[in-house]
Amino acid sequence: MRFRTTLAWLVLLPGVLAAQAATSLTIYRDGRVLERRSFAVAVPAGVSSHRLPVSGIDLGTLFSPDSAVVVTGATLDPAVDEANALRRSIGRRLAFRVGRANGGWDTVVATVLGTQPERYRMEDGRITFQRPGMALYPPDVVLERPEVVVTVRATRARPRLELAYFSAGASWSAAYAITLGGRAAGVVGHATLDAGPLAADSAEIQLLAGSVGRAGAPPGRRAYALEAARVAAPSAPAMEEEVGEARLYSLPGRWSLTPGLETTALLFEPAEAPYQRAYLVDGQLPYYGPLPQLGDEMTLPVAVRYTIERRDRSGFGDVPVPGGVARLYQRDRAGRPQLIGEGTVGHTAPGQSLEIDAGSAFDLTAKRVQTSYATRRDSSRMLGFASYRVTIANAKDSAVVVDVLERRAGEWSVTASSLPGEKLSSSTTRFRVRVPARGEATLTYSVRVVW
């Protein structure tokens, strides 16, 4: 988690330093950050202006969560570079250091007339378009950090100034470590936070999972320099709640973070859940268009899919699971966990199972060949007829069941098969093939396709 304190200090326009702000951040999956800051500064009734050193703010999103305070205007000056220090010096006399031919330095003075292009009036009145030397800027034209001047109107005096706004650059993702046992799997979920340029000191952190609408293109990612990481990260899991049509995870305690830091936080307590393993062979019918004639026999992968069951009122089944990467582990004979699969899961509501495609089976092979093919025209349609043979070999010491799936959009049907076909939907038919240990099984079927 690399978070940046964007409203670290509040300064009244006359230059009085205000107390450091309390910070609360909500980080969205798409890189947005909702920053809420509470400043220990008195806000008088009526209109007042305040100067805030702040960077990364989306000025159009600035508002006050305090119902007694309205932000009536704000001006952002985000630039801390020399070009903008020169821009702030227009009309002023600046000193410039000029090197002597025999060593040492001289100082000349010139008035800055403009910056595009640069123009200077020398002490004798002549104008030059070349910078006279190395500029020496007075402190009041150089910003230590980007700055925004906020004007607010309060219906009554307030002891603190509450502000909220969006910035960009931080993000988070979910990752799950699933260790498969004999009948149950151990599941641990973490949120990995990448704060980019964001920093925060003793901040409340919340993570929002869900699809939250966005108007317009996101702002570009801000540049930042890596600093030494410093984090106080509680070890307890996040507290989850429903907000609107999304899920909000509040990390316990307060976090102290600096730019460049990436870390993880526990999403929920480690859990156990039963799991199922399935073997799948995808058919070769094109989803759209003509039915092709195929030649030689083809070798197909036998995919492995794990389903982590999450029943209602089962502990883990009551937990919403943000979408992320799931890694499957299994222990070897010595008890060492080995990665056996990696896949993605989408946002999963309570009571819904997790499905993870883990790769292909080593000891299972499938071969498929088209054994017949014919087409004919019927009025304005084309009809295709084909037969297929799928042979599945099993080198394991135990029998397995392999699902052969055929998927096709539009009008199509299985006209004959050696095993019953189960119609899962209008576009998918499944054949369940039992393959004996160290043996093989064959499935044959014929289809009729219209296009």
CSV table of C-alpha atoms in Angstrom, one decimal:
chain,number,residue,atom,x,y,z
A,1,MET,CA,0.0,0.0,0.0
A,2,ARG,CA,1.7,3.2,-1.1
A,3,PHE,CA,-0.5,6.1,0.1
A,4,ARG,CA,0.2,9.8,0.0
A,5,THR,CA,-0.9,12.4,2.4
A,6,THR,CA,-2.3,15.0,0.0
A,7,LEU,CA,-3.8,17.3,2.6
A,8,ALA,CA,-1.1,17.1,5.2
A,9,TRP,CA,-1.4,20.7,6.5
A,10,LEU,CA,-4.0,23.4,6.2
A,11,VAL,CA,-2.8,27.0,6.1
A,12,LEU,CA,-5.0,30.1,6.3
A,13,LEU,CA,-4.4,32.6,3.6
A,14,PRO,CA,-2.4,34.9,5.9
A,15,GLY,CA,0.0,32.0,6.4
A,16,VAL,CA,-1.0,30.6,9.8
A,17,LEU,CA,0.0,26.9,10.0
A,18,ALA,CA,-3.0,24.7,10.9
A,19,ALA,CA,-3.1,21.4,12.6
A,20,GLN,CA,-2.5,18.1,10.7
A,21,ALA,CA,-5.6,16.6,9.2
A,22,ALA,CA,-7.2,13.3,10.2
A,23,THR,CA,-7.3,11.0,7.1
A,24,SER,CA,-9.7,8.4,5.8
A,25,LEU,CA,-9.3,6.9,2.3
A,26,THR,CA,-11.5,4.6,0.2
A,27,ILE,CA,-9.6,2.9,-2.6
A,28,TYR,CA,-11.5,1.7,-5.7
A,29,ARG,CA,-10.4,-1.1,-8.0
A,30,ASP,CA,-10.2,1.3,-11.0
A,31,GLY,CA,-7.5,3.5,-9.5
A,32,ARG,CA,-9.8,6.2,-7.9
A,33,VAL,CA,-9.3,7.2,-4.3
A,34,LEU,CA,-11.9,9.0,-2.2
A,35,GLU,CA,-9.9,11.1,0.3
A,36,ARG,CA,-11.7,12.5,3.4
A,37,ARG,CA,-9.7,15.0,5.5
A,38,SER,CA,-10.6,16.6,8.8
A,39,PHE,CA,-8.5,19.7,9.7
A,40,ALA,CA,-8.2,21.1,13.2
A,41,VAL,CA,-8.8,24.6,12.1
A,42,ALA,CA,-11.7,26.9,13.1
A,43,VAL,CA,-14.1,27.8,10.3
A,44,PRO,CA,-15.9,31.0,11.0
A,45,ALA,CA,-19.5,31.6,10.0
A,46,GLY,CA,-19.8,33.1,6.6
A,47,VAL,CA,-17.2,33.1,3.8
A,48,SER,CA,-13.6,32.2,4.4
A,49,SER,CA,-10.6,31.1,2.3
A,50,HIS,CA,-8.0,28.5,3.2
A,51,ARG,CA,-4.7,27.5,1.5
A,52,LEU,CA,-3.9,23.8,1.3
A,53,PRO,CA,-0.7,22.3,0.1
A,54,VAL,CA,-2.2,19.3,-1.8
A,55,SER,CA,-1.3,17.3,-4.9
A,56,GLY,CA,-3.3,14.9,-7.1
A,57,ILE,CA,-6.7,16.4,-6.4
A,58,ASP,CA,-9.5,16.2,-9.0
A,59,LEU,CA,-10.7,19.7,-8.3
A,60,GLY,CA,-14.1,19.1,-9.7
A,61,THR,CA,-14.9,16.5,-7.1
A,62,LEU,CA,-14.0,18.7,-4.1
A,63,PHE,CA,-16.9,19.0,-1.5
A,64,SER,CA,-17.4,19.2,2.2
A,65,PRO,CA,-19.2,16.3,4.0
A,66,ASP,CA,-20.2,18.8,6.7
A,67,SER,CA,-23.8,19.8,5.9
A,68,ALA,CA,-23.1,23.3,7.5
A,69,VAL,CA,-20.2,24.0,5.0
A,70,VAL,CA,-20.3,24.5,1.3
A,71,VAL,CA,-17.3,24.8,-1.0
A,72,THR,CA,-18.0,27.8,-3.1
A,73,GLY,CA,-14.8,27.8,-5.1
A,74,ALA,CA,-11.2,26.5,-5.4
A,75,THR,CA,-8.1,27.3,-7.3
A,76,LEU,CA,-5.4,24.7,-8.0
A,77,ASP,CA,-1.7,25.4,-8.7
A,78,PRO,CA,-0.2,22.0,-9.1
A,79,ALA,CA,3.2,23.0,-10.4
A,80,VAL,CA,6.4,22.9,-8.3
A,81,ASP,CA,8.9,23.1,-11.1
A,82,GLU,CA,11.2,25.9,-12.2
A,83,ALA,CA,9.1,26.9,-15.2
A,84,ASN,CA,6.2,27.7,-12.9
A,85,ALA,CA,8.4,29.5,-10.4
A,86,LEU,CA,9.5,31.7,-13.3
A,87,ARG,CA,5.8,32.2,-14.3
A,88,ARG,CA,5.1,33.4,-10.8
A,89,SER,CA,8.0,35.8,-11.1
A,90,ILE,CA,6.6,37.8,-14.1
A,91,GLY,CA,6.9,41.5,-13.4
A,92,ARG,CA,9.5,41.0,-10.6
A,93,ARG,CA,13.3,41.6,-10.5
A,94,LEU,CA,15.3,38.4,-10.2
A,95,ALA,CA,19.0,37.9,-9.5
A,96,PHE,CA,20.9,35.6,-11.8
A,97,ARG,CA,24.3,34.0,-11.2
A,98,VAL,CA,26.7,34.3,-14.1
A,99,GLY,CA,30.1,32.5,-14.2
A,100,ARG,CA,33.3,34.4,-14.7
A,101,ALA,CA,35.8,33.4,-17.4
A,102,ASN,CA,38.5,33.0,-14.8
A,103,GLY,CA,36.3,31.3,-12.2
A,104,GLY,CA,33.9,32.5,-9.6
A,105,TRP,CA,30.5,34.1,-10.0
A,106,ASP,CA,28.9,37.5,-10.7
A,107,THR,CA,25.3,38.5,-10.1
A,108,VAL,CA,23.1,40.4,-12.5
A,109,VAL,CA,19.6,41.6,-12.0
A,110,ALA,CA,16.8,41.5,-14.6
A,111,THR,CA,13.0,42.0,-14.7
A,112,VAL,CA,11.0,39.0,-15.9
A,113,LEU,CA,8.6,40.2,-18.7
A,114,GLY,CA,7.2,36.9,-19.9
A,115,THR,CA,7.7,33.2,-20.2
A,116,GLN,CA,6.4,32.1,-23.6
A,117,PRO,CA,8.9,33.0,-24.9
A,118,GLU,CA,11.1,34.0,-22.1
A,119,ARG,CA,11.8,37.8,-22.1
A,120,TYR,CA,13.9,39.9,-19.7
A,121,ARG,CA,14.6,43.6,-19.2
A,122,MET,CA,18.2,44.3,-18.1
A,123,GLU,CA,19.1,47.1,-15.8
A,124,ASP,CA,20.1,49.3,-18.7
A,125,GLY,CA,16.6,48.9,-20.3
A,126,ARG,CA,17.6,46.6,-23.1
A,127,ILE,CA,15.5,43.4,-23.7
A,128,THR,CA,16.9,39.9,-24.1
A,129,PHE,CA,15.2,36.6,-25.0
A,130,GLN,CA,18.0,34.6,-23.4
A,131,ARG,CA,18.1,33.9,-19.7
A,132,PRO,CA,20.9,36.0,-18.2
A,133,GLY,CA,22.2,33.2,-16.0
A,134,MET,CA,21.1,30.8,-13.3
A,135,ALA,CA,18.0,32.3,-11.7
A,136,LEU,CA,17.9,32.7,-7.9
A,137,TYR,CA,14.2,32.7,-6.9
A,138,PRO,CA,12.7,34.2,-3.8
A,139,PRO,CA,10.9,31.7,-1.5
A,140,ASP,CA,7.4,33.1,-2.1
A,141,VAL,CA,7.4,32.0,-5.8
A,142,VAL,CA,8.5,28.5,-5.2
A,143,LEU,CA,6.0,25.9,-3.9
A,144,GLU,CA,7.2,23.1,-1.7
A,145,ARG,CA,4.2,21.1,-2.9
A,146,PRO,CA,1.1,21.7,-5.1
A,147,GLU,CA,-1.4,24.1,-3.6
A,148,VAL,CA,-5.1,24.7,-3.7
A,149,VAL,CA,-7.0,27.7,-2.3
A,150,VAL,CA,-10.4,26.7,-1.1
A,151,THR,CA,-13.2,29.2,-0.4
A,152,VAL,CA,-16.0,27.9,1.9
A,153,ARG,CA,-19.3,29.3,3.2
A,154,ALA,CA,-20.4,28.1,6.6
A,155,THR,CA,-23.9,28.6,8.1
A,156,ARG,CA,-22.4,28.5,11.5
A,157,ALA,CA,-18.9,28.4,13.0
A,158,ARG,CA,-17.3,25.0,12.9
A,159,PRO,CA,-14.3,23.7,15.0
A,160,ARG,CA,-12.9,21.7,12.1
A,161,LEU,CA,-12.9,21.9,8.3
A,162,GLU,CA,-14.1,18.7,6.7
A,163,LEU,CA,-13.2,18.1,3.0
A,164,ALA,CA,-13.5,15.2,0.6
A,165,TYR,CA,-12.3,14.8,-3.0
A,166,PHE,CA,-11.1,12.2,-5.4
A,167,SER,CA,-7.5,11.6,-6.5
A,168,ALA,CA,-5.9,8.9,-8.7
A,169,GLY,CA,-3.0,6.5,-8.8
A,170,ALA,CA,-3.8,4.0,-6.1
A,171,SER,CA,-5.4,0.6,-6.7
A,172,TRP,CA,-5.9,-2.8,-5.1
A,173,SER,CA,-6.5,-6.3,-6.1
A,174,ALA,CA,-7.6,-9.5,-4.4
A,175,ALA,CA,-5.6,-12.8,-4.2
A,176,TYR,CA,-6.5,-16.1,-2.8
A,177,ALA,CA,-4.3,-19.0,-1.7
A,178,ILE,CA,-6.3,-22.3,-1.7
A,179,THR,CA,-4.7,-25.4,-0.3
A,180,LEU,CA,-6.4,-28.6,-1.4
A,181,GLY,CA,-6.7,-31.4,1.2
A,182,GLY,CA,-8.4,-34.7,1.0
A,183,ARG,CA,-12.0,-33.4,1.0
A,184,ALA,CA,-11.8,-29.8,2.0
A,185,ALA,CA,-9.7,-26.8,0.9
A,186,GLY,CA,-8.1,-24.2,3.1
A,187,VAL,CA,-8.8,-20.7,1.8
A,188,VAL,CA,-6.9,-17.5,2.7
A,189,GLY,CA,-7.8,-14.2,1.0
A,190,HIS,CA,-5.6,-11.0,0.9
A,191,ALA,CA,-6.0,-7.6,-0.6
A,192,THR,CA,-2.8,-6.3,-2.3
A,193,LEU,CA,-2.6,-2.6,-2.3
A,194,ASP,CA,-0.6,-0.5,-4.7
A,195,ALA,CA,-0.8,3.2,-3.6
A,196,GLY,CA,1.4,4.6,-6.4
A,197,PRO,CA,2.2,8.2,-5.3
A,198,LEU,CA,-0.3,8.2,-2.4
A,199,ALA,CA,0.9,8.6,1.2
A,200,ALA,CA,-0.9,8.7,4.5
A,201,ASP,CA,0.0,9.0,8.1
A,202,SER,CA,-2.2,7.0,10.5
A,203,ALA,CA,-5.0,6.8,8.1
A,204,GLU,CA,-8.2,4.8,8.0
A,205,ILE,CA,-8.2,2.6,4.9
A,206,GLN,CA,-11.3,1.2,3.1
A,207,LEU,CA,-11.4,-0.9,-0.1
A,208,LEU,CA,-14.4,-0.9,-2.3
A,209,ALA,CA,-15.2,-4.0,-4.5
A,210,GLY,CA,-17.8,-3.7,-7.2
A,211,SER,CA,-18.6,-2.0,-10.5
A,212,VAL,CA,-19.0,1.7,-9.8
A,213,GLY,CA,-19.9,3.8,-12.8
A,214,ARG,CA,-17.5,6.4,-14.1
A,215,ALA,CA,-18.1,9.4,-16.3
A,216,GLY,CA,-15.2,10.4,-18.5
A,217,ALA,CA,-11.7,9.1,-18.8
A,218,PRO,CA,-9.6,8.5,-15.7
A,219,PRO,CA,-6.8,11.0,-15.1
A,220,GLY,CA,-3.3,9.9,-15.9
A,221,ARG,CA,-1.2,8.2,-13.3
A,222,ARG,CA,1.0,10.6,-11.4
A,223,ALA,CA,4.7,10.3,-11.3
A,224,TYR,CA,6.4,9.7,-7.9
A,225,ALA,CA,9.7,8.9,-6.4
A,226,LEU,CA,10.2,5.7,-4.3
A,227,GLU,CA,10.9,6.3,-0.7
A,228,ALA,CA,11.7,4.1,2.3
A,229,ALA,CA,8.6,2.1,3.1
A,230,ARG,CA,7.0,2.5,6.5
A,231,VAL,CA,3.8,0.8,7.5
A,232,ALA,CA,1.8,-0.1,10.6
A,233,ALA,CA,-0.5,-2.9,9.3
A,234,PRO,CA,-2.9,-4.6,11.7
A,235,SER,CA,-3.1,-8.4,11.3
A,236,ALA,CA,-6.8,-8.7,11.9
A,237,PRO,CA,-9.1,-9.2,8.9
A,238,ALA,CA,-11.1,-6.5,7.3
A,239,MET,CA,-14.7,-5.7,8.3
A,240,GLU,CA,-17.1,-6.1,5.4
A,241,GLU,CA,-20.4,-4.3,4.7
A,242,GLU,CA,-22.7,-3.6,1.8
A,243,VAL,CA,-22.7,-0.1,0.5
A,244,GLY,CA,-25.1,0.6,-2.4
A,245,GLU,CA,-24.6,-2.2,-4.9
A,246,ALA,CA,-20.9,-2.7,-3.9
A,247,ARG,CA,-19.0,-4.2,-1.0
A,248,LEU,CA,-16.8,-2.2,1.3
A,249,TYR,CA,-13.9,-3.6,3.3
A,250,SER,CA,-12.6,-1.5,6.2
A,251,LEU,CA,-9.1,-2.5,7.3
A,252,PRO,CA,-8.8,-2.5,11.1
A,253,GLY,CA,-6.7,0.0,12.9
A,254,ARG,CA,-4.8,2.9,11.2
A,255,TRP,CA,-2.2,2.7,8.6
A,256,SER,CA,1.0,4.7,8.1
A,257,LEU,CA,2.3,4.5,4.6
A,258,THR,CA,4.6,6.2,2.2
A,259,PRO,CA,4.9,6.3,-1.7
A,260,GLY,CA,6.6,3.2,-3.2
A,261,LEU,CA,5.2,0.8,-0.6
A,262,GLU,CA,3.2,-2.3,-1.6
A,263,THR,CA,1.6,-4.5,1.0
A,264,THR,CA,-1.3,-6.9,1.7
A,265,ALA,CA,-4.1,-7.0,4.2
A,266,LEU,CA,-6.2,-10.0,5.3
A,267,LEU,CA,-9.7,-9.9,3.7
A,268,PHE,CA,-11.3,-12.5,6.0
A,269,GLU,CA,-10.4,-15.1,8.5
A,270,PRO,CA,-8.9,-18.3,7.0
A,271,ALA,CA,-11.6,-20.8,6.2
A,272,GLU,CA,-12.2,-24.3,5.0
A,273,ALA,CA,-14.7,-25.4,2.4
A,274,PRO,CA,-15.4,-28.6,0.5
A,275,TYR,CA,-14.3,-28.7,-3.2
A,276,GLN,CA,-15.0,-30.7,-6.3
A,277,ARG,CA,-12.6,-31.4,-9.3
A,278,ALA,CA,-13.9,-31.8,-12.8
A,279,TYR,CA,-12.2,-32.8,-16.1
A,280,LEU,CA,-13.4,-31.0,-19.3
A,281,VAL,CA,-12.9,-31.5,-23.0
A,282,ASP,CA,-14.2,-28.8,-25.3
A,283,GLY,CA,-15.7,-29.7,-28.6
A,284,GLN,CA,-14.6,-28.2,-31.9
A,285,LEU,CA,-17.9,-27.0,-33.4
A,286,PRO,CA,-17.5,-23.3,-34.4
A,287,TYR,CA,-19.8,-21.1,-32.3
A,288,TYR,CA,-21.0,-19.2,-35.4
A,289,GLY,CA,-20.9,-19.7,-39.1
A,290,PRO,CA,-20.6,-22.8,-41.4
A,291,LEU,CA,-19.8,-26.3,-40.2
A,292,PRO,CA,-16.3,-27.1,-41.4
A,293,GLN,CA,-15.0,-30.4,-42.7
A,294,LEU,CA,-12.0,-31.5,-40.6
A,295,GLY,CA,-9.2,-33.9,-41.6
A,296,ASP,CA,-6.8,-35.7,-39.3
A,297,GLU,CA,-7.4,-36.7,-35.8
A,298,MET,CA,-6.6,-34.0,-33.2
A,299,THR,CA,-5.2,-34.2,-29.7
A,300,LEU,CA,-7.2,-32.0,-27.3
A,301,PRO,CA,-6.2,-30.9,-23.7
A,302,VAL,CA,-8.2,-32.2,-20.8
A,303,ALA,CA,-8.8,-29.1,-18.7
A,304,VAL,CA,-9.0,-29.3,-14.9
A,305,ARG,CA,-11.6,-27.1,-13.0
A,306,TYR,CA,-12.0,-26.9,-9.3
A,307,THR,CA,-15.2,-25.7,-7.6
A,308,ILE,CA,-14.9,-24.4,-4.1
A,309,GLU,CA,-18.3,-24.9,-2.6
A,310,ARG,CA,-19.7,-22.0,-0.5
A,311,ARG,CA,-23.0,-23.0,1.0
A,312,ASP,CA,-25.2,-20.4,2.9
A,313,ARG,CA,-24.7,-20.2,6.6
A,314,SER,CA,-21.4,-22.1,6.4
A,315,GLY,CA,-19.1,-19.4,7.6
A,316,PHE,CA,-17.0,-19.0,4.4
A,317,GLY,CA,-20.2,-19.3,2.3
A,318,ASP,CA,-21.5,-16.1,4.0
A,319,VAL,CA,-18.5,-14.0,2.9
A,320,PRO,CA,-18.6,-12.0,-0.4
A,321,VAL,CA,-15.4,-12.7,-2.4
A,322,PRO,CA,-14.0,-9.8,-4.5
A,323,GLY,CA,-12.8,-10.8,-7.9
A,324,GLY,CA,-9.1,-11.6,-8.2
A,325,VAL,CA,-6.5,-14.3,-8.8
A,326,ALA,CA,-6.8,-17.7,-7.1
A,327,ARG,CA,-3.8,-19.9,-6.7
A,328,LEU,CA,-4.3,-23.6,-6.0
A,329,TYR,CA,-1.8,-25.6,-3.9
A,330,GLN,CA,-1.4,-29.2,-2.9
A,331,ARG,CA,1.1,-30.7,-0.5
A,332,ASP,CA,3.6,-33.3,-1.8
A,333,ARG,CA,4.6,-36.4,0.2
A,334,ALA,CA,6.9,-34.3,2.4
A,335,GLY,CA,4.2,-31.8,3.2
A,336,ARG,CA,5.5,-29.0,1.0
A,337,PRO,CA,2.8,-27.0,-0.8
A,338,GLN,CA,3.1,-27.0,-4.5
A,339,LEU,CA,1.3,-24.7,-7.0
A,340,ILE,CA,-0.9,-26.9,-9.2
A,341,GLY,CA,-3.1,-24.2,-10.8
A,342,GLU,CA,-3.8,-20.5,-11.1
A,343,GLY,CA,-6.9,-18.8,-12.4
A,344,THR,CA,-9.2,-15.8,-12.0
A,345,VAL,CA,-12.5,-15.5,-10.1
A,346,GLY,CA,-15.0,-12.8,-10.6
A,347,HIS,CA,-16.9,-10.9,-7.8
A,348,THR,CA,-18.7,-13.7,-6.0
A,349,ALA,CA,-21.8,-13.1,-3.8
A,350,PRO,CA,-22.4,-15.0,-0.6
A,351,GLY,CA,-23.6,-18.5,-1.2
A,352,GLN,CA,-22.1,-18.8,-4.6
A,353,SER,CA,-19.2,-21.2,-5.3
A,354,LEU,CA,-15.8,-20.3,-6.8
A,355,GLU,CA,-14.8,-21.9,-10.1
A,356,ILE,CA,-11.1,-22.0,-11.0
A,357,ASP,CA,-9.7,-23.3,-14.2
A,358,ALA,CA,-6.4,-24.7,-13.1
A,359,GLY,CA,-4.8,-25.9,-16.4
A,360,SER,CA,-4.6,-29.3,-18.1
A,361,ALA,CA,-4.4,-32.9,-16.7
A,362,PHE,CA,-1.1,-34.6,-17.2
A,363,ASP,CA,-2.4,-38.2,-17.1
A,364,LEU,CA,-5.5,-37.7,-19.2
A,365,THR,CA,-5.4,-37.3,-23.0
A,366,ALA,CA,-8.2,-36.9,-25.5
A,367,LYS,CA,-8.3,-37.4,-29.3
A,368,ARG,CA,-11.1,-36.3,-31.6
A,369,VAL,CA,-11.8,-37.0,-35.2
A,370,GLN,CA,-14.6,-36.1,-37.6
A,371,THR,CA,-15.8,-39.4,-39.0
A,372,SER,CA,-18.4,-38.1,-41.5
A,373,TYR,CA,-19.4,-34.8,-43.1
A,374,ALA,CA,-22.2,-33.6,-45.5
A,375,THR,CA,-24.0,-30.4,-46.3
A,376,ARG,CA,-27.1,-29.4,-48.3
A,377,ARG,CA,-29.1,-26.3,-49.1
A,378,ASP,CA,-32.7,-26.1,-47.8
A,379,SER,CA,-34.4,-23.1,-49.2
A,380,SER,CA,-32.3,-20.1,-48.1
A,381,ARG,CA,-30.4,-22.1,-45.4
A,382,MET,CA,-27.5,-24.4,-45.3
A,383,LEU,CA,-27.6,-27.6,-43.3
A,384,GLY,CA,-24.5,-29.4,-42.1
A,385,PHE,CA,-24.3,-33.0,-40.8
A,386,ALA,CA,-21.2,-34.4,-39.1
A,387,SER,CA,-20.2,-37.3,-36.8
A,388,TYR,CA,-17.3,-37.3,-34.3
A,389,ARG,CA,-15.4,-39.8,-32.2
A,390,VAL,CA,-13.7,-38.7,-29.0
A,391,THR,CA,-11.3,-41.2,-27.4
A,392,ILE,CA,-10.1,-40.4,-23.8
A,393,ALA,CA,-7.2,-42.3,-22.2
A,394,ASN,CA,-6.6,-42.4,-18.5
A,395,ALA,CA,-3.1,-43.2,-17.1
A,396,LYS,CA,-4.2,-42.8,-13.5
A,397,ASP,CA,-4.7,-45.6,-11.0
A,398,SER,CA,-8.4,-44.6,-10.4
A,399,ALA,CA,-11.3,-44.1,-12.7
A,400,VAL,CA,-12.3,-40.6,-13.7
A,401,VAL,CA,-15.3,-38.9,-15.3
A,402,VAL,CA,-14.6,-36.5,-18.1
A,403,ASP,CA,-17.2,-34.0,-19.4
A,404,VAL,CA,-17.1,-33.5,-23.2
A,405,LEU,CA,-18.8,-30.1,-24.0
A,406,GLU,CA,-20.1,-29.0,-27.4
A,407,ARG,CA,-21.1,-25.4,-27.7
A,408,ARG,CA,-22.9,-23.8,-30.7
A,409,ALA,CA,-25.1,-20.7,-31.2
A,410,GLY,CA,-28.2,-20.8,-33.4
A,411,GLU,CA,-30.1,-23.8,-34.5
A,412,TRP,CA,-28.3,-27.1,-34.0
A,413,SER,CA,-28.9,-30.5,-32.3
A,414,VAL,CA,-27.3,-33.8,-31.4
A,415,THR,CA,-29.0,-36.4,-33.6
A,416,ALA,CA,-27.4,-39.5,-32.2
A,417,SER,CA,-24.8,-40.4,-29.5
A,418,SER,CA,-23.3,-43.4,-27.8
A,419,LEU,CA,-23.8,-41.8,-24.4
A,420,PRO,CA,-26.7,-39.6,-23.3
A,421,GLY,CA,-26.2,-35.9,-24.0
A,422,GLU,CA,-27.4,-33.4,-21.3
A,423,LYS,CA,-28.6,-30.1,-22.7
A,424,LEU,CA,-27.2,-27.5,-20.3
A,425,SER,CA,-28.5,-24.6,-22.3
A,426,SER,CA,-29.7,-23.8,-25.8
A,427,SER,CA,-26.0,-23.6,-26.8
A,428,THR,CA,-24.3,-26.2,-24.7
A,429,THR,CA,-24.6,-30.0,-24.6
A,430,ARG,CA,-22.6,-32.2,-22.1
A,431,PHE,CA,-21.6,-35.8,-22.4
A,432,ARG,CA,-20.3,-37.4,-19.2
A,433,VAL,CA,-17.7,-40.1,-20.1
A,434,ARG,CA,-16.5,-42.5,-17.4
A,435,VAL,CA,-12.9,-43.6,-18.1
A,436,PRO,CA,-11.5,-46.6,-16.3
A,437,ALA,CA,-8.2,-46.7,-14.5
A,438,ARG,CA,-5.3,-47.2,-16.9
A,439,GLY,CA,-7.8,-47.6,-19.7
A,440,GLU,CA,-9.7,-45.6,-22.2
A,441,ALA,CA,-13.3,-44.8,-23.3
A,442,THR,CA,-14.8,-43.7,-26.6
A,443,LEU,CA,-17.7,-41.3,-27.2
A,444,THR,CA,-19.4,-41.0,-30.6
A,445,TYR,CA,-22.1,-38.5,-31.6
A,446,SER,CA,-23.6,-36.8,-34.7
A,447,VAL,CA,-24.9,-33.3,-35.0
A,448,ARG,CA,-27.1,-31.3,-37.4
A,449,VAL,CA,-26.2,-27.6,-37.8
A,450,VAL,CA,-28.2,-24.9,-39.6
A,451,TRP,CA,-26.6,-21.6,-40.8
